[in-house]
Amino acid sequence: MRATAYDVHRLTPPHRDRAVDALRAFAILGVVLGHWLVTALVADTGDSPRRTLHTASSLQHMPYLAPISWAFQTLAVFFLVGGHVATSGYVSARARGTTYGQWLRARLSRLFKPVAAVLALWTVAAVALLLAGADLGTVRTLVKLALSPLWFLLVFAALTAATPLLTRLSPLWPLAVVLHVDLLRFGLGAPSWLGWLNLPAGWLVPYTLGAAWTRGELGSRRAGWILLTGGTAATVGLVAWAGYPASMVGVPGAAVSNLNPPTLAAVTFGLAQCGLALLLRARLRRAMRRPLAWAAVALVNLSAMTVFLWHQTALMGTTATGLLAGRLPGLHTVPDGAGWVLARLAWLPVFALVLTVCWVAFRGYEQGHRRAGRRSSRVVRVHRQGSSAAPGRPPHA
């Protein structure tokens, strides 16, 4: 493993900004761990041999665990990095003579090619479960959880497609939209459906911050500190005095969700996260000089979509298999106490093992696209006989 790590370190293009890859890896793993820690599939307590499952959240029964959502709701960082990579990649693609259509097809195929495997497997699984007599509500719950990551991909794909229009857009414009939508919804009694305008606008804020990063406007530490302190102060004020929930993810039964759709509190919290990410860039670059650390980050980046798309399946596969042994604590029980938290922590390595199995089985759907002759830069340079990496290519093109 150490020798492989040194090979990965040696073959990485010198111009690559490893801090960007580290931030993306941390964002993906934050979402995965967050879901594993707060999502529960509770089995009924009846005597029927055919148990039913329904979703529950540890944040619903233990609201004092809201800080978990502060640590693991990392989507703003992913959109920050995504905006930076997409805008810099588009600029460099245009400089090479690549058309917008060619660039967009390459981007979207990288996003959606792994989705085909998820949709195919869960279509077969849902039909098989129904034919075997499984409860319809249970099947609906499982399919909804398995496909829930797709909302993120749809939003990210839409922003990616609009990248040429967003390269110069100030983050203040989508932030103003979110502010006014929330004022209308919560202050003036406007219809709740108006909040869905915040779905694109809310994630546009970190995405356009990424574009500002590409333009060199966020290079100073002062910019990072302004985002961190300003975003933190605004979020604290909104939660303490404006009635926004403390949890930065949705909680079943709550009157307001900060994430579905995004609220002003979620956006200001994302600004704080983006500020912290920008402040950590130099330290991450130094840390990524260590071959073992960089190899781990490179592995996550090479399989980011596979990990993201299959982590809920790993949770559900473990839960369904565990039912054969009965109603297990931390897996099928109501998440309502410290005992459940300790039991769930013990299950995390099992989830990770099942996710590794999914990764081995389905990574080809993601990495096959990378081997199909993409001209964009790779995490690790691949040497082929008679060819070499193109010189002077911008990082993350």
JSON list of N, CA, C and O in Angstrom, two decimals, residues 142-192:
[
{"chain": "A", "resi": 142, "resn": "LEU", "atom": "N", "xyz": [-37.58, 2.20, 0.83]},
{"chain": "A", "resi": 142, "resn": "LEU", "atom": "CA", "xyz": [-36.25, 1.82, 0.37]},
{"chain": "A", "resi": 142, "resn": "LEU", "atom": "C", "xyz": [-35.88, 2.51, -0.93]},
{"chain": "A", "resi": 142, "resn": "LEU", "atom": "O", "xyz": [-34.77, 3.03, -1.08]},
{"chain": "A", "resi": 143, "resn": "VAL", "atom": "N", "xyz": [-36.80, 2.53, -1.88]},
{"chain": "A", "resi": 143, "resn": "VAL", "atom": "CA", "xyz": [-36.52, 3.14, -3.18]},
{"chain": "A", "resi": 143, "resn": "VAL", "atom": "C", "xyz": [-36.31, 4.65, -3.02]},
{"chain": "A", "resi": 143, "resn": "VAL", "atom": "O", "xyz": [-35.41, 5.24, -3.64]},
{"chain": "A", "resi": 144, "resn": "LYS", "atom": "N", "xyz": [-37.12, 5.29, -2.17]},
{"chain": "A", "resi": 144, "resn": "LYS", "atom": "CA", "xyz": [-36.98, 6.73, -1.96]},
{"chain": "A", "resi": 144, "resn": "LYS", "atom": "C", "xyz": [-35.61, 7.07, -1.38]},
{"chain": "A", "resi": 144, "resn": "LYS", "atom": "O", "xyz": [-34.96, 8.02, -1.81]},
{"chain": "A", "resi": 145, "resn": "LEU", "atom": "N", "xyz": [-35.16, 6.27, -0.42]},
{"chain": "A", "resi": 145, "resn": "LEU", "atom": "CA", "xyz": [-33.84, 6.51, 0.17]},
{"chain": "A", "resi": 145, "resn": "LEU", "atom": "C", "xyz": [-32.74, 6.26, -0.85]},
{"chain": "A", "resi": 145, "resn": "LEU", "atom": "O", "xyz": [-31.76, 7.02, -0.92]},
{"chain": "A", "resi": 146, "resn": "ALA", "atom": "N", "xyz": [-32.87, 5.19, -1.62]},
{"chain": "A", "resi": 146, "resn": "ALA", "atom": "CA", "xyz": [-31.83, 4.85, -2.59]},
{"chain": "A", "resi": 146, "resn": "ALA", "atom": "C", "xyz": [-31.67, 5.92, -3.65]},
{"chain": "A", "resi": 146, "resn": "ALA", "atom": "O", "xyz": [-30.56, 6.21, -4.10]},
{"chain": "A", "resi": 147, "resn": "LEU", "atom": "N", "xyz": [-32.79, 6.52, -4.06]},
{"chain": "A", "resi": 147, "resn": "LEU", "atom": "CA", "xyz": [-32.74, 7.49, -5.15]},
{"chain": "A", "resi": 147, "resn": "LEU", "atom": "C", "xyz": [-32.66, 8.92, -4.66]},
{"chain": "A", "resi": 147, "resn": "LEU", "atom": "O", "xyz": [-32.58, 9.85, -5.47]},
{"chain": "A", "resi": 148, "resn": "SER", "atom": "N", "xyz": [-32.67, 9.13, -3.33]},
{"chain": "A", "resi": 148, "resn": "SER", "atom": "CA", "xyz": [-32.64, 10.50, -2.80]},
{"chain": "A", "resi": 148, "resn": "SER", "atom": "C", "xyz": [-31.41, 11.29, -3.23]},
{"chain": "A", "resi": 148, "resn": "SER", "atom": "O", "xyz": [-31.50, 12.53, -3.38]},
{"chain": "A", "resi": 149, "resn": "PRO", "atom": "N", "xyz": [-30.23, 10.67, -3.45]},
{"chain": "A", "resi": 149, "resn": "PRO", "atom": "CA", "xyz": [-29.08, 11.49, -3.89]},
{"chain": "A", "resi": 149, "resn": "PRO", "atom": "C", "xyz": [-29.27, 12.12, -5.27]},
{"chain": "A", "resi": 149, "resn": "PRO", "atom": "O", "xyz": [-28.50, 13.03, -5.64]},
{"chain": "A", "resi": 150, "resn": "LEU", "atom": "N", "xyz": [-30.26, 11.66, -6.03]},
{"chain": "A", "resi": 150, "resn": "LEU", "atom": "CA", "xyz": [-30.40, 12.15, -7.40]},
{"chain": "A", "resi": 150, "resn": "LEU", "atom": "C", "xyz": [-30.82, 13.62, -7.46]},
{"chain": "A", "resi": 150, "resn": "LEU", "atom": "O", "xyz": [-30.54, 14.31, -8.45]},
{"chain": "A", "resi": 151, "resn": "TRP", "atom": "N", "xyz": [-31.53, 14.12, -6.41]},
{"chain": "A", "resi": 151, "resn": "TRP", "atom": "CA", "xyz": [-31.92, 15.53, -6.45]},
{"chain": "A", "resi": 151, "resn": "TRP", "atom": "C", "xyz": [-30.67, 16.41, -6.55]},
{"chain": "A", "resi": 151, "resn": "TRP", "atom": "O", "xyz": [-30.68, 17.42, -7.27]},
{"chain": "A", "resi": 152, "resn": "PHE", "atom": "N", "xyz": [-29.64, 16.01, -5.83]},
{"chain": "A", "resi": 152, "resn": "PHE", "atom": "CA", "xyz": [-28.40, 16.78, -5.83]},
{"chain": "A", "resi": 152, "resn": "PHE", "atom": "C", "xyz": [-27.79, 16.80, -7.23]},
{"chain": "A", "resi": 152, "resn": "PHE", "atom": "O", "xyz": [-27.33, 17.84, -7.71]},
{"chain": "A", "resi": 153, "resn": "LEU", "atom": "N", "xyz": [-27.80, 15.65, -7.91]},
{"chain": "A", "resi": 153, "resn": "LEU", "atom": "CA", "xyz": [-27.21, 15.58, -9.23]},
{"chain": "A", "resi": 153, "resn": "LEU", "atom": "C", "xyz": [-27.97, 16.45, -10.23]},
{"chain": "A", "resi": 153, "resn": "LEU", "atom": "O", "xyz": [-27.37, 17.08, -11.11]},
{"chain": "A", "resi": 154, "resn": "LEU", "atom": "N", "xyz": [-29.29, 16.49, -10.10]},
{"chain": "A", "resi": 154, "resn": "LEU", "atom": "CA", "xyz": [-30.08, 17.29, -11.03]},
{"chain": "A", "resi": 154, "resn": "LEU", "atom": "C", "xyz": [-29.77, 18.78, -10.87]},
{"chain": "A", "resi": 154, "resn": "LEU", "atom": "O", "xyz": [-29.61, 19.51, -11.85]},
{"chain": "A", "resi": 155, "resn": "VAL", "atom": "N", "xyz": [-29.67, 19.23, -9.62]},
{"chain": "A", "resi": 155, "resn": "VAL", "atom": "CA", "xyz": [-29.34, 20.64, -9.37]},
{"chain": "A", "resi": 155, "resn": "VAL", "atom": "C", "xyz": [-27.92, 20.93, -9.86]},
{"chain": "A", "resi": 155, "resn": "VAL", "atom": "O", "xyz": [-27.68, 21.95, -10.54]},
{"chain": "A", "resi": 156, "resn": "PHE", "atom": "N", "xyz": [-26.99, 20.05, -9.54]},
{"chain": "A", "resi": 156, "resn": "PHE", "atom": "CA", "xyz": [-25.60, 20.27, -9.95]},
{"chain": "A", "resi": 156, "resn": "PHE", "atom": "C", "xyz": [-25.47, 20.26, -11.46]},
{"chain": "A", "resi": 156, "resn": "PHE", "atom": "O", "xyz": [-24.72, 21.06, -12.03]},
{"chain": "A", "resi": 157, "resn": "ALA", "atom": "N", "xyz": [-26.22, 19.38, -12.13]},
{"chain": "A", "resi": 157, "resn": "ALA", "atom": "CA", "xyz": [-26.18, 19.33, -13.59]},
{"chain": "A", "resi": 157, "resn": "ALA", "atom": "C", "xyz": [-26.72, 20.62, -14.19]},
{"chain": "A", "resi": 157, "resn": "ALA", "atom": "O", "xyz": [-26.17, 21.15, -15.18]},
{"chain": "A", "resi": 158, "resn": "ALA", "atom": "N", "xyz": [-27.80, 21.15, -13.61]},
{"chain": "A", "resi": 158, "resn": "ALA", "atom": "CA", "xyz": [-28.37, 22.40, -14.13]},
{"chain": "A", "resi": 158, "resn": "ALA", "atom": "C", "xyz": [-27.39, 23.56, -13.97]},
{"chain": "A", "resi": 158, "resn": "ALA", "atom": "O", "xyz": [-27.22, 24.37, -14.90]},
{"chain": "A", "resi": 159, "resn": "LEU", "atom": "N", "xyz": [-26.71, 23.64, -12.84]},
{"chain": "A", "resi": 159, "resn": "LEU", "atom": "CA", "xyz": [-25.73, 24.70, -12.64]},
{"chain": "A", "resi": 159, "resn": "LEU", "atom": "C", "xyz": [-24.53, 24.51, -13.56]},
{"chain": "A", "resi": 159, "resn": "LEU", "atom": "O", "xyz": [-23.98, 25.49, -14.08]},
{"chain": "A", "resi": 160, "resn": "THR", "atom": "N", "xyz": [-24.14, 23.25, -13.77]},
{"chain": "A", "resi": 160, "resn": "THR", "atom": "CA", "xyz": [-23.04, 22.99, -14.70]},
{"chain": "A", "resi": 160, "resn": "THR", "atom": "C", "xyz": [-23.39, 23.46, -16.11]},
{"chain": "A", "resi": 160, "resn": "THR", "atom": "O", "xyz": [-22.58, 24.08, -16.79]},
{"chain": "A", "resi": 161, "resn": "ALA", "atom": "N", "xyz": [-24.61, 23.16, -16.54]},
{"chain": "A", "resi": 161, "resn": "ALA", "atom": "CA", "xyz": [-25.04, 23.58, -17.88]},
{"chain": "A", "resi": 161, "resn": "ALA", "atom": "C", "xyz": [-25.06, 25.10, -18.02]},
{"chain": "A", "resi": 161, "resn": "ALA", "atom": "O", "xyz": [-24.83, 25.63, -19.10]},
{"chain": "A", "resi": 162, "resn": "ALA", "atom": "N", "xyz": [-25.34, 25.78, -16.91]},
{"chain": "A", "resi": 162, "resn": "ALA", "atom": "CA", "xyz": [-25.41, 27.25, -16.95]},
{"chain": "A", "resi": 162, "resn": "ALA", "atom": "C", "xyz": [-24.07, 27.92, -16.68]},
{"chain": "A", "resi": 162, "resn": "ALA", "atom": "O", "xyz": [-24.01, 29.16, -16.59]},
{"chain": "A", "resi": 163, "resn": "THR", "atom": "N", "xyz": [-23.01, 27.15, -16.56]},
{"chain": "A", "resi": 163, "resn": "THR", "atom": "CA", "xyz": [-21.70, 27.69, -16.18]},
{"chain": "A", "resi": 163, "resn": "THR", "atom": "C", "xyz": [-21.26, 28.89, -17.04]},
{"chain": "A", "resi": 163, "resn": "THR", "atom": "O", "xyz": [-20.76, 29.88, -16.50]},
{"chain": "A", "resi": 164, "resn": "PRO", "atom": "N", "xyz": [-21.41, 28.84, -18.38]},
{"chain": "A", "resi": 164, "resn": "PRO", "atom": "CA", "xyz": [-20.97, 30.02, -19.16]},
{"chain": "A", "resi": 164, "resn": "PRO", "atom": "C", "xyz": [-21.66, 31.31, -18.75]},
{"chain": "A", "resi": 164, "resn": "PRO", "atom": "O", "xyz": [-21.10, 32.40, -18.89]},
{"chain": "A", "resi": 165, "resn": "LEU", "atom": "N", "xyz": [-22.90, 31.21, -18.23]},
{"chain": "A", "resi": 165, "resn": "LEU", "atom": "CA", "xyz": [-23.62, 32.40, -17.80]},
{"chain": "A", "resi": 165, "resn": "LEU", "atom": "C", "xyz": [-23.25, 32.82, -16.38]},
{"chain": "A", "resi": 165, "resn": "LEU", "atom": "O", "xyz": [-23.59, 33.93, -15.96]},
{"chain": "A", "resi": 166, "resn": "LEU", "atom": "N", "xyz": [-22.58, 31.91, -15.67]},
{"chain": "A", "resi": 166, "resn": "LEU", "atom": "CA", "xyz": [-22.32, 32.15, -14.24]},
{"chain": "A", "resi": 166, "resn": "LEU", "atom": "C", "xyz": [-20.88, 32.55, -13.95]},
{"chain": "A", "resi": 166, "resn": "LEU", "atom": "O", "xyz": [-20.56, 32.84, -12.80]},
{"chain": "A", "resi": 167, "resn": "THR", "atom": "N", "xyz": [-20.03, 32.55, -14.96]},
{"chain": "A", "resi": 167, "resn": "THR", "atom": "CA", "xyz": [-18.60, 32.80, -14.70]},
{"chain": "A", "resi": 167, "resn": "THR", "atom": "C", "xyz": [-18.37, 34.19, -14.11]},
{"chain": "A", "resi": 167, "resn": "THR", "atom": "O", "xyz": [-17.38, 34.39, -13.40]},
{"chain": "A", "resi": 168, "resn": "ARG", "atom": "N", "xyz": [-19.26, 35.14, -14.37]},
{"chain": "A", "resi": 168, "resn": "ARG", "atom": "CA", "xyz": [-19.09, 36.51, -13.87]},
{"chain": "A", "resi": 168, "resn": "ARG", "atom": "C", "xyz": [-20.19, 36.91, -12.90]},
{"chain": "A", "resi": 168, "resn": "ARG", "atom": "O", "xyz": [-20.23, 38.07, -12.45]},
{"chain": "A", "resi": 169, "resn": "LEU", "atom": "N", "xyz": [-21.09, 36.02, -12.54]},
{"chain": "A", "resi": 169, "resn": "LEU", "atom": "CA", "xyz": [-22.22, 36.37, -11.67]},
{"chain": "A", "resi": 169, "resn": "LEU", "atom": "C", "xyz": [-21.74, 36.52, -10.23]},
{"chain": "A", "resi": 169, "resn": "LEU", "atom": "O", "xyz": [-21.07, 35.65, -9.69]},
{"chain": "A", "resi": 170, "resn": "SER", "atom": "N", "xyz": [-22.12, 37.61, -9.60]},
{"chain": "A", "resi": 170, "resn": "SER", "atom": "CA", "xyz": [-21.77, 37.83, -8.20]},
{"chain": "A", "resi": 170, "resn": "SER", "atom": "C", "xyz": [-22.64, 36.96, -7.30]},
{"chain": "A", "resi": 170, "resn": "SER", "atom": "O", "xyz": [-23.86, 36.84, -7.53]},
{"chain": "A", "resi": 171, "resn": "PRO", "atom": "N", "xyz": [-22.07, 36.34, -6.26]},
{"chain": "A", "resi": 171, "resn": "PRO", "atom": "CA", "xyz": [-22.88, 35.55, -5.32]},
{"chain": "A", "resi": 171, "resn": "PRO", "atom": "C", "xyz": [-23.95, 36.38, -4.60]},
{"chain": "A", "resi": 171, "resn": "PRO", "atom": "O", "xyz": [-24.90, 35.81, -4.05]},
{"chain": "A", "resi": 172, "resn": "LEU", "atom": "N", "xyz": [-23.82, 37.70, -4.62]},
{"chain": "A", "resi": 172, "resn": "LEU", "atom": "CA", "xyz": [-24.80, 38.53, -3.93]},
{"chain": "A", "resi": 172, "resn": "LEU", "atom": "C", "xyz": [-26.18, 38.46, -4.59]},
{"chain": "A", "resi": 172, "resn": "LEU", "atom": "O", "xyz": [-27.20, 38.62, -3.91]},
{"chain": "A", "resi": 173, "resn": "TRP", "atom": "N", "xyz": [-26.22, 38.19, -5.90]},
{"chain": "A", "resi": 173, "resn": "TRP", "atom": "CA", "xyz": [-27.52, 38.13, -6.59]},
{"chain": "A", "resi": 173, "resn": "TRP", "atom": "C", "xyz": [-28.35, 36.93, -6.14]},
{"chain": "A", "resi": 173, "resn": "TRP", "atom": "O", "xyz": [-29.50, 37.11, -5.72]},
{"chain": "A", "resi": 174, "resn": "PRO", "atom": "N", "xyz": [-27.84, 35.70, -6.20]},
{"chain": "A", "resi": 174, "resn": "PRO", "atom": "CA", "xyz": [-28.65, 34.60, -5.68]},
{"chain": "A", "resi": 174, "resn": "PRO", "atom": "C", "xyz": [-28.89, 34.70, -4.18]},
{"chain": "A", "resi": 174, "resn": "PRO", "atom": "O", "xyz": [-29.95, 34.28, -3.69]},
{"chain": "A", "resi": 175, "resn": "LEU", "atom": "N", "xyz": [-27.96, 35.28, -3.43]},
{"chain": "A", "resi": 175, "resn": "LEU", "atom": "CA", "xyz": [-28.18, 35.47, -1.99]},
{"chain": "A", "resi": 175, "resn": "LEU", "atom": "C", "xyz": [-29.36, 36.42, -1.76]},
{"chain": "A", "resi": 175, "resn": "LEU", "atom": "O", "xyz": [-30.19, 36.18, -0.85]},
{"chain": "A", "resi": 176, "resn": "ALA", "atom": "N", "xyz": [-29.48, 37.45, -2.58]},
{"chain": "A", "resi": 176, "resn": "ALA", "atom": "CA", "xyz": [-30.61, 38.38, -2.46]},
{"chain": "A", "resi": 176, "resn": "ALA", "atom": "C", "xyz": [-31.92, 37.67, -2.77]},
{"chain": "A", "resi": 176, "resn": "ALA", "atom": "O", "xyz": [-32.95, 37.95, -2.14]},
{"chain": "A", "resi": 177, "resn": "VAL", "atom": "N", "xyz": [-31.91, 36.75, -3.74]},
{"chain": "A", "resi": 177, "resn": "VAL", "atom": "CA", "xyz": [-33.12, 35.99, -4.06]},
{"chain": "A", "resi": 177, "resn": "VAL", "atom": "C", "xyz": [-33.56, 35.17, -2.86]},
{"chain": "A", "resi": 177, "resn": "VAL", "atom": "O", "xyz": [-34.75, 35.17, -2.47]},
{"chain": "A", "resi": 178, "resn": "VAL", "atom": "N", "xyz": [-32.63, 34.46, -2.23]},
{"chain": "A", "resi": 178, "resn": "VAL", "atom": "CA", "xyz": [-32.96, 33.64, -1.06]},
{"chain": "A", "resi": 178, "resn": "VAL", "atom": "C", "xyz": [-33.51, 34.51, 0.06]},
{"chain": "A", "resi": 178, "resn": "VAL", "atom": "O", "xyz": [-34.50, 34.16, 0.71]},
{"chain": "A", "resi": 179, "resn": "LEU", "atom": "N", "xyz": [-32.88, 35.66, 0.30]},
{"chain": "A", "resi": 179, "resn": "LEU", "atom": "CA", "xyz": [-33.33, 36.57, 1.35]},
{"chain": "A", "resi": 179, "resn": "LEU", "atom": "C", "xyz": [-34.77, 37.02, 1.11]},
{"chain": "A", "resi": 179, "resn": "LEU", "atom": "O", "xyz": [-35.62, 36.98, 2.02]},
{"chain": "A", "resi": 180, "resn": "HIS", "atom": "N", "xyz": [-35.08, 37.42, -0.11]},
{"chain": "A", "resi": 180, "resn": "HIS", "atom": "CA", "xyz": [-36.43, 37.92, -0.40]},
{"chain": "A", "resi": 180, "resn": "HIS", "atom": "C", "xyz": [-37.46, 36.81, -0.39]},
{"chain": "A", "resi": 180, "resn": "HIS", "atom": "O", "xyz": [-38.60, 37.02, 0.06]},
{"chain": "A", "resi": 181, "resn": "VAL", "atom": "N", "xyz": [-37.09, 35.64, -0.86]},
{"chain": "A", "resi": 181, "resn": "VAL", "atom": "CA", "xyz": [-38.03, 34.51, -0.81]},
{"chain": "A", "resi": 181, "resn": "VAL", "atom": "C", "xyz": [-38.39, 34.17, 0.63]},
{"chain": "A", "resi": 181, "resn": "VAL", "atom": "O", "xyz": [-39.55, 33.94, 0.97]},
{"chain": "A", "resi": 182, "resn": "ASP", "atom": "N", "xyz": [-37.40, 34.15, 1.51]},
{"chain": "A", "resi": 182, "resn": "ASP", "atom": "CA", "xyz": [-37.68, 33.84, 2.91]},
{"chain": "A", "resi": 182, "resn": "ASP", "atom": "C", "xyz": [-38.49, 34.95, 3.58]},
{"chain": "A", "resi": 182, "resn": "ASP", "atom": "O", "xyz": [-39.35, 34.68, 4.43]},
{"chain": "A", "resi": 183, "resn": "LEU", "atom": "N", "xyz": [-38.21, 36.20, 3.22]},
{"chain": "A", "resi": 183, "resn": "LEU", "atom": "CA", "xyz": [-39.02, 37.29, 3.76]},
{"chain": "A", "resi": 183, "resn": "LEU", "atom": "C", "xyz": [-40.48, 37.15, 3.34]},
{"chain": "A", "resi": 183, "resn": "LEU", "atom": "O", "xyz": [-41.40, 37.36, 4.15]},
{"chain": "A", "resi": 184, "resn": "LEU", "atom": "N", "xyz": [-40.70, 36.76, 2.10]},
{"chain": "A", "resi": 184, "resn": "LEU", "atom": "CA", "xyz": [-42.07, 36.58, 1.61]},
{"chain": "A", "resi": 184, "resn": "LEU", "atom": "C", "xyz": [-42.74, 35.39, 2.29]},
{"chain": "A", "resi": 184, "resn": "LEU", "atom": "O", "xyz": [-43.91, 35.47, 2.71]},
{"chain": "A", "resi": 185, "resn": "ARG", "atom": "N", "xyz": [-41.99, 34.28, 2.43]},
{"chain": "A", "resi": 185, "resn": "ARG", "atom": "CA", "xyz": [-42.58, 33.06, 3.00]},
{"chain": "A", "resi": 185, "resn": "ARG", "atom": "C", "xyz": [-42.87, 33.21, 4.49]},
{"chain": "A", "resi": 185, "resn": "ARG", "atom": "O", "xyz": [-43.97, 32.95, 4.96]},
{"chain": "A", "resi": 186, "resn": "PHE", "atom": "N", "xyz": [-41.84, 33.60, 5.24]},
{"chain": "A", "resi": 186, "resn": "PHE", "atom": "CA", "xyz": [-41.94, 33.58, 6.69]},
{"chain": "A", "resi": 186, "resn": "PHE", "atom": "C", "xyz": [-42.40, 34.91, 7.29]},
{"chain": "A", "resi": 186, "resn": "PHE", "atom": "O", "xyz": [-42.91, 34.93, 8.41]},
{"chain": "A", "resi": 187, "resn": "GLY", "atom": "N", "xyz": [-42.20, 36.01, 6.55]},
{"chain": "A", "resi": 187, "resn": "GLY", "atom": "CA", "xyz": [-42.58, 37.31, 7.10]},
{"chain": "A", "resi": 187, "resn": "GLY", "atom": "C", "xyz": [-43.92, 37.82, 6.61]},
{"chain": "A", "resi": 187, "resn": "GLY", "atom": "O", "xyz": [-44.64, 38.49, 7.36]},
{"chain": "A", "resi": 188, "resn": "LEU", "atom": "N", "xyz": [-44.26, 37.49, 5.35]},
{"chain": "A", "resi": 188, "resn": "LEU", "atom": "CA", "xyz": [-45.48, 38.05, 4.76]},
{"chain": "A", "resi": 188, "resn": "LEU", "atom": "C", "xyz": [-46.51, 36.99, 4.42]},
{"chain": "A", "resi": 188, "resn": "LEU", "atom": "O", "xyz": [-47.54, 37.29, 3.80]},
{"chain": "A", "resi": 189, "resn": "GLY", "atom": "N", "xyz": [-46.26, 35.74, 4.79]},
{"chain": "A", "resi": 189, "resn": "GLY", "atom": "CA", "xyz": [-47.25, 34.68, 4.60]},
{"chain": "A", "resi": 189, "resn": "GLY", "atom": "C", "xyz": [-47.46, 34.25, 3.16]},
{"chain": "A", "resi": 189, "resn": "GLY", "atom": "O", "xyz": [-48.54, 33.77, 2.81]},
{"chain": "A", "resi": 190, "resn": "ALA", "atom": "N", "xyz": [-46.44, 34.39, 2.31]},
{"chain": "A", "resi": 190, "resn": "ALA", "atom": "CA", "xyz": [-46.56, 33.94, 0.92]},
{"chain": "A", "resi": 190, "resn": "ALA", "atom": "C", "xyz": [-46.68, 32.42, 0.87]},
{"chain": "A", "resi": 190, "resn": "ALA", "atom": "O", "xyz": [-46.31, 31.72, 1.83]},
{"chain": "A", "resi": 191, "resn": "PRO", "atom": "N", "xyz": [-47.18, 31.85, -0.23]},
{"chain": "A", "resi": 191, "resn": "PRO", "atom": "CA", "xyz": [-47.32, 30.39, -0.33]},
{"chain": "A", "resi": 191, "resn": "PRO", "atom": "C", "xyz": [-46.00, 29.67, -0.13]},
{"chain": "A", "resi": 191, "resn": "PRO", "atom": "O", "xyz": [-44.94, 30.15, -0.55]},
{"chain": "A", "resi": 192, "resn": "SER", "atom": "N", "xyz": [-46.07, 28.49, 0.50]},
{"chain": "A", "resi": 192, "resn": "SER", "atom": "CA", "xyz": [-44.85, 27.75, 0.81]},
{"chain": "A", "resi": 192, "resn": "SER", "atom": "C", "xyz": [-44.11, 27.29, -0.44]},
{"chain": "A", "resi": 192, "resn": "SER", "atom": "O", "xyz": [-42.89, 27.13, -0.42]}
]
